[in-house]
mmCIF file of C-alpha atoms in Angstrom:
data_model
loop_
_atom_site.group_PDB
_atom_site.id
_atom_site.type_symbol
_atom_site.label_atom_id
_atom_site.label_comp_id
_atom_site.label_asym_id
_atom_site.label_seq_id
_atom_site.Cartn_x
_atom_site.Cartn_y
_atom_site.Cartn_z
ATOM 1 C CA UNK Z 1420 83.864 64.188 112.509
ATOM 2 C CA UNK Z 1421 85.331 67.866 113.379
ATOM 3 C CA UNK Z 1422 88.410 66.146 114.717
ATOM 4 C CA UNK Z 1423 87.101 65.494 118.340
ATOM 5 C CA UNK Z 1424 87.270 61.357 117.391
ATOM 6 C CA UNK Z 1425 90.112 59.641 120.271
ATOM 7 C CA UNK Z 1426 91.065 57.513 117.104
ATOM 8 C CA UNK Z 1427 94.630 58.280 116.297
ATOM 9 C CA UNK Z 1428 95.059 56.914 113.004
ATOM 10 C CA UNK Z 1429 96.960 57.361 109.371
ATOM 11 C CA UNK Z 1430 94.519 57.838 107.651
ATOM 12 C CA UNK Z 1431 92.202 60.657 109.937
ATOM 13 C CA UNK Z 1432 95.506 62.618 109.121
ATOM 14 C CA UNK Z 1433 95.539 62.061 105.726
ATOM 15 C CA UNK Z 1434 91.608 63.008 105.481
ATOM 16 C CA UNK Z 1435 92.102 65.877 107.480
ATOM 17 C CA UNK Z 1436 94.849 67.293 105.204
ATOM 18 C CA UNK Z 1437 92.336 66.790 102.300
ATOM 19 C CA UNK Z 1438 89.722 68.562 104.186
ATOM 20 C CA UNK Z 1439 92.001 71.800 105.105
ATOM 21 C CA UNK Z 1440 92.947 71.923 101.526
ATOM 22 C CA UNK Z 1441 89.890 71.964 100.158
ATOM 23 C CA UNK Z 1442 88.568 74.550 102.887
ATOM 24 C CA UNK Z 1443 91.112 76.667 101.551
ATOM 25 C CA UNK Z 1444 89.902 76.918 98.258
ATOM 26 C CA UNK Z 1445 86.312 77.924 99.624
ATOM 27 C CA UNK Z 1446 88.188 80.299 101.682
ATOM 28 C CA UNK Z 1447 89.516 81.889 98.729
ATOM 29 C CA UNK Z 1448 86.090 81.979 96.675
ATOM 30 C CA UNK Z 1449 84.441 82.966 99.715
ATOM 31 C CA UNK Z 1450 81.592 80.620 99.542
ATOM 32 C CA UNK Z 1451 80.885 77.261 100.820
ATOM 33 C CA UNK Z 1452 80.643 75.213 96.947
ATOM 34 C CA UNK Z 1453 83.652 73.042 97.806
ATOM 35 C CA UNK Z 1454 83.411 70.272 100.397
ATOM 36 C CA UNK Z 1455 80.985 67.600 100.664
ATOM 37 C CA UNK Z 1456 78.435 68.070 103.556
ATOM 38 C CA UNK Z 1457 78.792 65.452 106.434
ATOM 39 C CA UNK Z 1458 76.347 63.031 104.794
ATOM 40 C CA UNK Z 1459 78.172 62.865 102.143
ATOM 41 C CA UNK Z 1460 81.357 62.395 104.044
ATOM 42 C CA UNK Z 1461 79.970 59.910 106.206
ATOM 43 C CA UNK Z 1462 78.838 57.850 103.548
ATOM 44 C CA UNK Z 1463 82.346 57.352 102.272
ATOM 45 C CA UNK Z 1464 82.846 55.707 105.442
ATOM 46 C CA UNK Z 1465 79.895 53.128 105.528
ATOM 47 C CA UNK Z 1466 80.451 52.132 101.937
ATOM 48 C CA UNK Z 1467 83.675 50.472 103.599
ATOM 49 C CA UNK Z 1468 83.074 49.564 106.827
ATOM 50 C CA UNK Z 1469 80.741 46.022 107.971
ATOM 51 C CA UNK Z 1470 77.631 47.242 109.446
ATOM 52 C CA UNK Z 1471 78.696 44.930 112.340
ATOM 53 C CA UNK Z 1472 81.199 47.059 113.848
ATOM 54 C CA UNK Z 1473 79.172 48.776 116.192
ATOM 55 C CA UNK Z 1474 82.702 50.374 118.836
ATOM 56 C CA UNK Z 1475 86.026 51.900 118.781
ATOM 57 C CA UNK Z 1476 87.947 48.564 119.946
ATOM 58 C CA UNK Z 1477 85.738 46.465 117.203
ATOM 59 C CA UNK Z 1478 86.374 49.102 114.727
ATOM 60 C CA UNK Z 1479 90.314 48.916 115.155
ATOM 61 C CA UNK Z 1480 90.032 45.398 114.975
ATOM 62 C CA UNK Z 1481 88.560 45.334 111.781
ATOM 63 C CA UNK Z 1482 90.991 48.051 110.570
ATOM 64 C CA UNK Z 1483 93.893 46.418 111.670
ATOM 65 C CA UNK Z 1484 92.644 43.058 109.419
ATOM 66 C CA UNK Z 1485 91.026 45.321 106.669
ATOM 67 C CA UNK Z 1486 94.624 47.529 106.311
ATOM 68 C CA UNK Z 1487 96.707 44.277 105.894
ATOM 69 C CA UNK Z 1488 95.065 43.646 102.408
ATOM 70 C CA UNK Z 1489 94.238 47.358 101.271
ATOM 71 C CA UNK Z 1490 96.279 50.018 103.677
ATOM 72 C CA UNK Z 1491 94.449 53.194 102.226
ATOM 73 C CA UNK Z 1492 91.164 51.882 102.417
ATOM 74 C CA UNK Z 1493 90.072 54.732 104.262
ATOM 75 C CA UNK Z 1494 92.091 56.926 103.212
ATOM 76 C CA UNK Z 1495 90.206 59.953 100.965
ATOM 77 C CA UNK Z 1496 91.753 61.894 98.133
ATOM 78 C CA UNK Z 1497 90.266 65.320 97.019
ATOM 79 C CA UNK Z 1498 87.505 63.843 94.652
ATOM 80 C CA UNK Z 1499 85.670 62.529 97.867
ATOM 81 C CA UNK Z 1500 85.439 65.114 99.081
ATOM 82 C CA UNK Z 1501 84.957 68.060 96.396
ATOM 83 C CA UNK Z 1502 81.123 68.691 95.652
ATOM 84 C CA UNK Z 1503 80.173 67.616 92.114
ATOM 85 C CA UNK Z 1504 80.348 70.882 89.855
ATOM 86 C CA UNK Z 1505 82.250 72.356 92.239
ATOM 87 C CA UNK Z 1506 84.364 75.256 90.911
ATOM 88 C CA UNK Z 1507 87.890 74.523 90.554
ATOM 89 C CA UNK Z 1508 90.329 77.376 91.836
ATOM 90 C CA UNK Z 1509 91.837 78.918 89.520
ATOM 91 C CA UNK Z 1510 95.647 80.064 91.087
ATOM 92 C CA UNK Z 1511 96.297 83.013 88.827
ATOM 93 C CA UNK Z 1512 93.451 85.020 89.974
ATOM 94 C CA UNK Z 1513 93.785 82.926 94.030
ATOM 95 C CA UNK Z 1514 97.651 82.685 93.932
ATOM 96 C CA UNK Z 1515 98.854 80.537 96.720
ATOM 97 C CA UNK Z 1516 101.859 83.080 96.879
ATOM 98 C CA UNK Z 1517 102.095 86.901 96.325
ATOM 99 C CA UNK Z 1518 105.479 88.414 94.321
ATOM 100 C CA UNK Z 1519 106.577 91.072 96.952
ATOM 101 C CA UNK Z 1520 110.028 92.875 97.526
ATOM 102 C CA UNK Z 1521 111.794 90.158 95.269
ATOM 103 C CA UNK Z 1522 110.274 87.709 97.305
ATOM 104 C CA UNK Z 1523 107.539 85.293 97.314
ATOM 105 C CA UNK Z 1524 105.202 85.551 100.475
ATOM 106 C CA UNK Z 1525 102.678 82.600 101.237
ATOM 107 C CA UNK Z 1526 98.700 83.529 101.213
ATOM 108 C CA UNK Z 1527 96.957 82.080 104.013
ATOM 109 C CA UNK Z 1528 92.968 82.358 102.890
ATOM 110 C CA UNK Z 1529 90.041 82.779 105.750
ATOM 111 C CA UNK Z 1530 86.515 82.922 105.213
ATOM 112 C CA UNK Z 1531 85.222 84.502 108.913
ATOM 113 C CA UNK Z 1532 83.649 87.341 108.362
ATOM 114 C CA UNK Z 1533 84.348 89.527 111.578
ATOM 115 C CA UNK Z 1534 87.377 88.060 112.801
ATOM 116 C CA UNK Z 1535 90.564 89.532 112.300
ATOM 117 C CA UNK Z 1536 92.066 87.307 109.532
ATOM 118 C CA UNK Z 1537 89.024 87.522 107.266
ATOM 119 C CA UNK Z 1538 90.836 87.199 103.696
ATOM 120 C CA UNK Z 1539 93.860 87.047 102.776
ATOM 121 C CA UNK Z 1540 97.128 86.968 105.335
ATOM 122 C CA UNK Z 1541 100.586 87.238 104.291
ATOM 123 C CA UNK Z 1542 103.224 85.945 106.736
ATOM 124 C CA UNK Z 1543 106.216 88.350 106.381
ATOM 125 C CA UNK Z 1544 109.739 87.709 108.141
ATOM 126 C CA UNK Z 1545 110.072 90.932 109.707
ATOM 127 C CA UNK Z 1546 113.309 91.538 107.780
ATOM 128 C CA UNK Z 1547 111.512 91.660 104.580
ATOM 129 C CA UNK Z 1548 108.621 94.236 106.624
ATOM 130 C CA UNK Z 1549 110.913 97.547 105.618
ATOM 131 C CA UNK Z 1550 111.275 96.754 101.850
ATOM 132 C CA UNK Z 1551 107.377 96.148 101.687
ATOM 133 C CA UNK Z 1552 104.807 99.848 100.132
ATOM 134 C CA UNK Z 1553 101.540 100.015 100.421
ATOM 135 C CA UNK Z 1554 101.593 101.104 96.541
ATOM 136 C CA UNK Z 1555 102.318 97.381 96.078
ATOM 137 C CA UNK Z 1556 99.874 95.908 98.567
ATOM 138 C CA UNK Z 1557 97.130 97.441 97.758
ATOM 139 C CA UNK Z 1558 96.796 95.387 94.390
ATOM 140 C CA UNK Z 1559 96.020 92.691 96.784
ATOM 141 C CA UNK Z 1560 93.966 89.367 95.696
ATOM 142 C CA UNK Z 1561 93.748 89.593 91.483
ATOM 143 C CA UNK Z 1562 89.977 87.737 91.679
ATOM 144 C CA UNK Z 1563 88.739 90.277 94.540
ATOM 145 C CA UNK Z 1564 90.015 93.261 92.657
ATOM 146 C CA UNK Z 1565 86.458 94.268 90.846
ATOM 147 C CA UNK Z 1566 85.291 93.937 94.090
ATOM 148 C CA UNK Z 1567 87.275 96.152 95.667
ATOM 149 C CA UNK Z 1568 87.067 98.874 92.310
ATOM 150 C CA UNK Z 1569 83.095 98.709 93.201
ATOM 151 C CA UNK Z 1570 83.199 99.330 96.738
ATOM 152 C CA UNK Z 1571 86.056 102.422 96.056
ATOM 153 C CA UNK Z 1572 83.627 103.763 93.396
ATOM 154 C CA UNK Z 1573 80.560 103.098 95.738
ATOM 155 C CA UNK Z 1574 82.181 105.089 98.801
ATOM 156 C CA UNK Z 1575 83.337 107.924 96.598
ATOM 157 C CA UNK Z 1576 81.889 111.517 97.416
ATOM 158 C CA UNK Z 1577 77.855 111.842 95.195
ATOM 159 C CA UNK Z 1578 79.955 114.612 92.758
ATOM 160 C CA UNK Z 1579 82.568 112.256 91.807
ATOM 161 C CA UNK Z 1580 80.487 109.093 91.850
ATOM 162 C CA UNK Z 1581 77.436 110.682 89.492
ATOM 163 C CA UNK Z 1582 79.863 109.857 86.165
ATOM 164 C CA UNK Z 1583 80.560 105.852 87.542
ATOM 165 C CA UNK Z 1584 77.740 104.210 87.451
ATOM 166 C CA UNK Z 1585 76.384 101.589 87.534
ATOM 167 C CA UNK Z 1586 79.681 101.340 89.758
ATOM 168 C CA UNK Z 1587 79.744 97.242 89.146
ATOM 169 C CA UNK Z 1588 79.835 98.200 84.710
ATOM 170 C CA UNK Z 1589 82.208 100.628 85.595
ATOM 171 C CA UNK Z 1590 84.338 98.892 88.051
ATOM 172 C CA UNK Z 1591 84.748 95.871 85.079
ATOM 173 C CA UNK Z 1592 85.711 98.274 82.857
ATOM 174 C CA UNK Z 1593 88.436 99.842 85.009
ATOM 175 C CA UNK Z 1594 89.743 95.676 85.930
ATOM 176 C CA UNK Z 1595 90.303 96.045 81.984
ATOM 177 C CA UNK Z 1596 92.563 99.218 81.721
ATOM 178 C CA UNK Z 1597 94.595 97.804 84.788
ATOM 179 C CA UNK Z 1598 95.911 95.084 82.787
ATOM 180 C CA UNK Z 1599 99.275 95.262 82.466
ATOM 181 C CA UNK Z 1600 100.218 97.772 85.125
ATOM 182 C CA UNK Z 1601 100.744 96.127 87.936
ATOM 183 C CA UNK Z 1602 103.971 97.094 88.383
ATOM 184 C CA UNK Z 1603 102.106 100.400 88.968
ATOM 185 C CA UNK Z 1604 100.922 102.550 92.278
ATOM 186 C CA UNK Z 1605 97.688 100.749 92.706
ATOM 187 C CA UNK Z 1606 95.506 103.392 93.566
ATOM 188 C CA UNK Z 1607 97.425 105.992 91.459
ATOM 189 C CA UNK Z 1608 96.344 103.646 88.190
ATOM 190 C CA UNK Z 1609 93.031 103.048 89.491
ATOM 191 C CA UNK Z 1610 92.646 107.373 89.876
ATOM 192 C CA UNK Z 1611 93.955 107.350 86.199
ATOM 193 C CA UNK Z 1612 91.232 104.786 84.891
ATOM 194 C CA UNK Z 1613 88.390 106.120 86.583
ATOM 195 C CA UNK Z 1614 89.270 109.573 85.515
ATOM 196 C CA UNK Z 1615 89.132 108.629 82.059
ATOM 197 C CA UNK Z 1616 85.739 106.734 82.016
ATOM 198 C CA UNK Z 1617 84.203 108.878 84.025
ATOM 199 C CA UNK Z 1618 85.763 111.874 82.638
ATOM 200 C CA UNK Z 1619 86.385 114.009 85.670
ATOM 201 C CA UNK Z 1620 89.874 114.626 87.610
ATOM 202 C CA UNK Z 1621 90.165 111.954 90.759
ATOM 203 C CA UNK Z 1622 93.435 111.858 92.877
ATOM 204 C CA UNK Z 1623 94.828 108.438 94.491
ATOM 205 C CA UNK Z 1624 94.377 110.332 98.077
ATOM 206 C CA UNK Z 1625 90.289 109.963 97.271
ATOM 207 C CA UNK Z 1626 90.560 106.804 96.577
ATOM 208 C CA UNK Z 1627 92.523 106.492 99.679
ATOM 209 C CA UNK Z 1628 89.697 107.780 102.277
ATOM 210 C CA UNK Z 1629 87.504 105.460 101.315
ATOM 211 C CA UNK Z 1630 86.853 102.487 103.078
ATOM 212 C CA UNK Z 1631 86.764 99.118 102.276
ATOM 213 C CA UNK Z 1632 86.044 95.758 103.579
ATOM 214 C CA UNK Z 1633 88.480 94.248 105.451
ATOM 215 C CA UNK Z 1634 88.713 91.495 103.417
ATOM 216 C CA UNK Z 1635 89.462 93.354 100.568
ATOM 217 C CA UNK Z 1636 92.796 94.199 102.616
ATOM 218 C CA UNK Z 1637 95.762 92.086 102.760
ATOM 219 C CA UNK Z 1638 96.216 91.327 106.342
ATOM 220 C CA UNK Z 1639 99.996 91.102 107.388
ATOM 221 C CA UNK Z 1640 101.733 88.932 110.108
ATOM 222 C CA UNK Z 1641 105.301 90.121 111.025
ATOM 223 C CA UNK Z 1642 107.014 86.893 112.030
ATOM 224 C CA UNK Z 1643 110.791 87.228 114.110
ATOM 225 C CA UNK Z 1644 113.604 84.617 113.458
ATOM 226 C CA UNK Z 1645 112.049 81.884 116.126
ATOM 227 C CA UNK Z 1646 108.679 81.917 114.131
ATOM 228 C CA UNK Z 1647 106.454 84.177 116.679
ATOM 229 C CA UNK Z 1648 104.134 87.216 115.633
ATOM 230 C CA UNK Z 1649 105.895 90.430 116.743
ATOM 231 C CA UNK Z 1650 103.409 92.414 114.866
ATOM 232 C CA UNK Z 1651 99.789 91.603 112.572
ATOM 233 C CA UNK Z 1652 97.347 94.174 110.952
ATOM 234 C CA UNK Z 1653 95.937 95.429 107.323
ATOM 235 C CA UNK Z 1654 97.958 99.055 107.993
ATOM 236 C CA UNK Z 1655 101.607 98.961 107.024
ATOM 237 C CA UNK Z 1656 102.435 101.753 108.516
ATOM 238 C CA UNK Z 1657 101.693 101.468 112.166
ATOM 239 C CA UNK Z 1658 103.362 97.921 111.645
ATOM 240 C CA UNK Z 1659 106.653 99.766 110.627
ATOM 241 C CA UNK Z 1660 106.520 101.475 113.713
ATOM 242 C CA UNK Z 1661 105.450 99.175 116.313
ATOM 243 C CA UNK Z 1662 108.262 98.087 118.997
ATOM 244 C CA UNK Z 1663 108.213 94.796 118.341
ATOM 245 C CA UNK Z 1664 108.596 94.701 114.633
ATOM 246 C CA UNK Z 1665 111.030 97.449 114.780
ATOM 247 C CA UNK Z 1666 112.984 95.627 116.809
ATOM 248 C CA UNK Z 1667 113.354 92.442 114.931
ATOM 249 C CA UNK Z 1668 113.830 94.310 111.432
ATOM 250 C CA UNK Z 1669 117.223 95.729 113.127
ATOM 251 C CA UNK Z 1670 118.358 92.832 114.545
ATOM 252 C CA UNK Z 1671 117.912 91.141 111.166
ATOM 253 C CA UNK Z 1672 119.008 93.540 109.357
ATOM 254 C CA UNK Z 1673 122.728 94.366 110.532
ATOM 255 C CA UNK Z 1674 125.060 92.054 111.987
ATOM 256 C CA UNK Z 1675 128.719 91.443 112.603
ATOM 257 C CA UNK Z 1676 128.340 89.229 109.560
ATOM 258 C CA UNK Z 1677 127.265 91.473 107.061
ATOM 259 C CA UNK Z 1678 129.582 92.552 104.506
ATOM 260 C CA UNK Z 1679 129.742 96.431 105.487
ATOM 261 C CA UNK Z 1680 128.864 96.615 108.916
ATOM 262 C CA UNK Z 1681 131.634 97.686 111.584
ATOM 263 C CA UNK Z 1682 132.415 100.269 113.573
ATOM 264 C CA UNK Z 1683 134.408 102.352 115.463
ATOM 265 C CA UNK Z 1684 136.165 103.606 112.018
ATOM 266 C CA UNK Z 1685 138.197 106.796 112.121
ATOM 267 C CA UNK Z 1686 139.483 107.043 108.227
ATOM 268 C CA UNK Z 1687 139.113 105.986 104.881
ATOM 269 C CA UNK Z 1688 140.199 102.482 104.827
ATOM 270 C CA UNK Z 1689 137.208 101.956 102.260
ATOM 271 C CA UNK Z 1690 137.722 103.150 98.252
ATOM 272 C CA UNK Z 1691 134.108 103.901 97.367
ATOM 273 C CA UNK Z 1692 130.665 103.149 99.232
ATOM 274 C CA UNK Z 1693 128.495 99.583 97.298
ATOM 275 C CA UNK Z 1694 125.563 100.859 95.556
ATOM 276 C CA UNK Z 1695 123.741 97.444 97.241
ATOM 277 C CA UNK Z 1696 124.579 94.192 99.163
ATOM 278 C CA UNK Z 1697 121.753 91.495 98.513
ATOM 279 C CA UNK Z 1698 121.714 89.679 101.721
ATOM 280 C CA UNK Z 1699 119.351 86.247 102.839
ATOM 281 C CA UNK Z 1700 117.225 86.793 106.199
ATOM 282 C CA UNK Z 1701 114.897 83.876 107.432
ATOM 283 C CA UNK Z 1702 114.715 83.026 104.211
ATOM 284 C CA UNK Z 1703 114.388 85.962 101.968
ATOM 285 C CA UNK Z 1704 116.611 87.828 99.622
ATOM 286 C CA UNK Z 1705 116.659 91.292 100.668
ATOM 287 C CA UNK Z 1706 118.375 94.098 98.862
ATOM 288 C CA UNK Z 1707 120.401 96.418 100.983
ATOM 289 C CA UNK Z 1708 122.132 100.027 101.056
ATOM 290 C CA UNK Z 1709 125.162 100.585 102.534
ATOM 291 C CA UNK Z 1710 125.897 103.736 105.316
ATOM 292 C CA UNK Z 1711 128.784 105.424 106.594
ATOM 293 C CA UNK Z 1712 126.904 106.672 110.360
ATOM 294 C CA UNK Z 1713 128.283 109.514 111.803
ATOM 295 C CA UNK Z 1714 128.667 109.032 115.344
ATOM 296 C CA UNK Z 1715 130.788 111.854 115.810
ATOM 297 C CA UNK Z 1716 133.989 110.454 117.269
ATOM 298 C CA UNK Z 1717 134.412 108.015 114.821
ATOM 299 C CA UNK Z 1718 131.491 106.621 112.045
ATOM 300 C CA UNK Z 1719 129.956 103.310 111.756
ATOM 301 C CA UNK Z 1720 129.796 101.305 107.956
ATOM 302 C CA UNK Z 1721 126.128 99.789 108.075
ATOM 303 C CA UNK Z 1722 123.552 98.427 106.268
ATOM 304 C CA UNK Z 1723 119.843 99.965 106.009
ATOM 305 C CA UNK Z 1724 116.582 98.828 104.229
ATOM 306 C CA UNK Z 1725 116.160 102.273 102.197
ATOM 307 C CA UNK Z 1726 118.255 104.117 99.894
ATOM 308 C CA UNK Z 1727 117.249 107.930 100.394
ATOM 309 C CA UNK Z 1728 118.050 107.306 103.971
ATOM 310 C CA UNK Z 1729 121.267 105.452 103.435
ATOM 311 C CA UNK Z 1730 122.566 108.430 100.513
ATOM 312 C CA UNK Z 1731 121.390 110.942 103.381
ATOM 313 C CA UNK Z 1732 123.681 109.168 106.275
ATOM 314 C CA UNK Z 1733 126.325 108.966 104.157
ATOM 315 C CA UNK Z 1734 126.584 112.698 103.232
ATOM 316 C CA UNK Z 1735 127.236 113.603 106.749
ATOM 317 C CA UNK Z 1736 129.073 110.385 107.523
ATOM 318 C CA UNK Z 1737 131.741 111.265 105.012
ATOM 319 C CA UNK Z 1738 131.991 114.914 106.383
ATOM 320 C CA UNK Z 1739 132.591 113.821 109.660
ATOM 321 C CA UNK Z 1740 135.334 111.350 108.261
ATOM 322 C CA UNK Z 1741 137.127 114.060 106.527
ATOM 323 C CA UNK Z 1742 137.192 116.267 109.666
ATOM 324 C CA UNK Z 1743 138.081 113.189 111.679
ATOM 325 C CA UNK Z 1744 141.054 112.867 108.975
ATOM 326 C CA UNK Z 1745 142.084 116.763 108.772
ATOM 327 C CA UNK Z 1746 142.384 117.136 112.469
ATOM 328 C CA UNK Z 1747 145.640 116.349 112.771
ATOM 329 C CA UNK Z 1748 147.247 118.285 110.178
ATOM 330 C CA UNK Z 1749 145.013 121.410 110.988
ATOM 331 C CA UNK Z 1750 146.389 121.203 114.742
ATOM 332 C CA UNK Z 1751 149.904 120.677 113.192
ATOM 333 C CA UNK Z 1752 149.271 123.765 110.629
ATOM 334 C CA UNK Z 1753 148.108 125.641 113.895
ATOM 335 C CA UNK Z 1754 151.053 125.130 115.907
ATOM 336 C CA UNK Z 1755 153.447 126.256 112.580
ATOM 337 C CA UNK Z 1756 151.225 129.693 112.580
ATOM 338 C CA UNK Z 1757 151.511 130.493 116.427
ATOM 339 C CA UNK Z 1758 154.354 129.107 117.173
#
């Protein structure tokens, strides 16, 4: 029981996988209608083994004779341990992964009210951390989304919140008109819906200041190349800025590998700048922008995780590499003239 037996054995491994996945799922309803209570567990084991074995060493030696003729005998499978009638999970509205930057990020469930993983985590390699927008998060769990429409209606200002109620009605009514748009600002769409049934003007930066649950926000855990945290919280953008994550996302990003990425160069020895490179980082496709840096004695090619910014280095990386290239000739011009 709770994993403190000394037994080390196949089958406590196998049973304790079984449990974990099926803690999961309650997790992700957020209620405890999943597992079997401890009675119930407990009677799976008497049903199989002799009241006589009253120890640990008489226990292994009836295992070790009982295993010969039937080697899972105690090992369980999900239906011994799901509660009768208990709901199965149902992975389109509970996905086990979320579709995010091209990629597919694992959900980690937690039902812990209070502690800092309550919800829903998503582990992202910190190269991937840069192509993520809140616009995209914030769509979050499908199955906790009328939750999260009733709380946002709930916390918004009396004048605005008079023409939503009853706010739970309301909030299943708005879960309708977002069908289809995910592919939409979140809380831009939800403005639009709400503005409609309620029929007064809300902006997404209302919806914004109000605040929710935590579990109603995806928590994120920023992992570096070797596997460790470098960064975790429910607020992308302090995450983009933190040291640690900044950190990795560069040294992930650019390498001496990377189609695109040198430097010191002092001419055009390039025809025309790649709209994109799609590179893999620990495991992830990300799409990239090529740069031309200035660095003003020479530029640097490079690689970056946003376009605006990339188009923007460019500009005055390709100024600098005509001046680098006319220098000559306007020193030779020069010398013609005052000569």
């Amino acid at each position: 029981m709770h994993g403190r037996s000394r037994l080390k054995a196949p089958f406590l491994a196998n049973n304790a996988r079984e449990k974990a996945a099926l803690a999961a799922e309650e997790a992700a309803l957020r209620r405890h209608v999943v597992l079997v209570d401890e009675v119930e567990e407990a009677a799976f084991y008497l049903a199989r083994v002799p009241a006589t074995v009253h120890s640990l060493v008489a226990f292994e030696r009836w295992r070790r004779e009982a295993e010969r003729a039937a080697p899972r005998l105690l090992f369980m499978a999900a239906p011994d341990l799901r509660r009768r009638g208990a709901p199965l999970l149902d992975r389109e509205r509970y996905p086990a992964t979320l579709p995010l930057a091209g990629n597919r990020l694992a959900v980690e469930y937690r039902f812990e009210p209070g502690h800092a993983r309550d919800g829903a985590t998503l582990d992202v390699p910190a190269p991937l951390l840069a192509k993520l927008y809140a616009d995209e998060l914030d769509w979050g769990i499908p199955a906790w989304r009328e939750e999260k429409l009733t709380q946002l209606i709930r916390g918004l200002p009396k004048a605005l919140r008079r023409a939503l109620v009853p706010a739970p009605d309301v909030a299943r009514r708005c879960l309708g008109e977002l069908a289809g748009h995910e592919a939409e600002p979140f809380l831009a769409t939800v403005a639009g819906a709400l503005a409609r049934l309620g029929g007064h003007p809300l902006s997404a930066e209302e919806l914004a200041a109000v605040p929710l649950a935590d579990h109603l926000r995806l928590n994120l855990r920023v992992l570096d190349a070797a596997g460790a945290v470098v960064a975790e919280g429910r607020e992308l953008a302090p995450l983009k800025r933190s040291a640690g994550a900044r950190e990795s996302v560069a040294s992930a990003i650019g390498g001496p590998a990377d189609p695109w990425t040198r430097s010191p160069v002092r001419a055009f020895d390039f025809e025309s700048v790649p709209d994109s490179f799609e590179v893999t980082r620990q495991s992830v496709r990300l799409e990239l922008y090529p740069a031309v840096r200035d660095e003003l004695t020479h530029v640097s090619l490079v690689l970056l995780a946003e376009r605006g910014e990339a188009d923007a280095l460019t500009q005055r990386g390709i100024v600098r590499l005509l001046a680098l290239g006319l220098a000559t000739p306007l020193r030779h011009a020069e010398r013609l003239i005052y000569e």
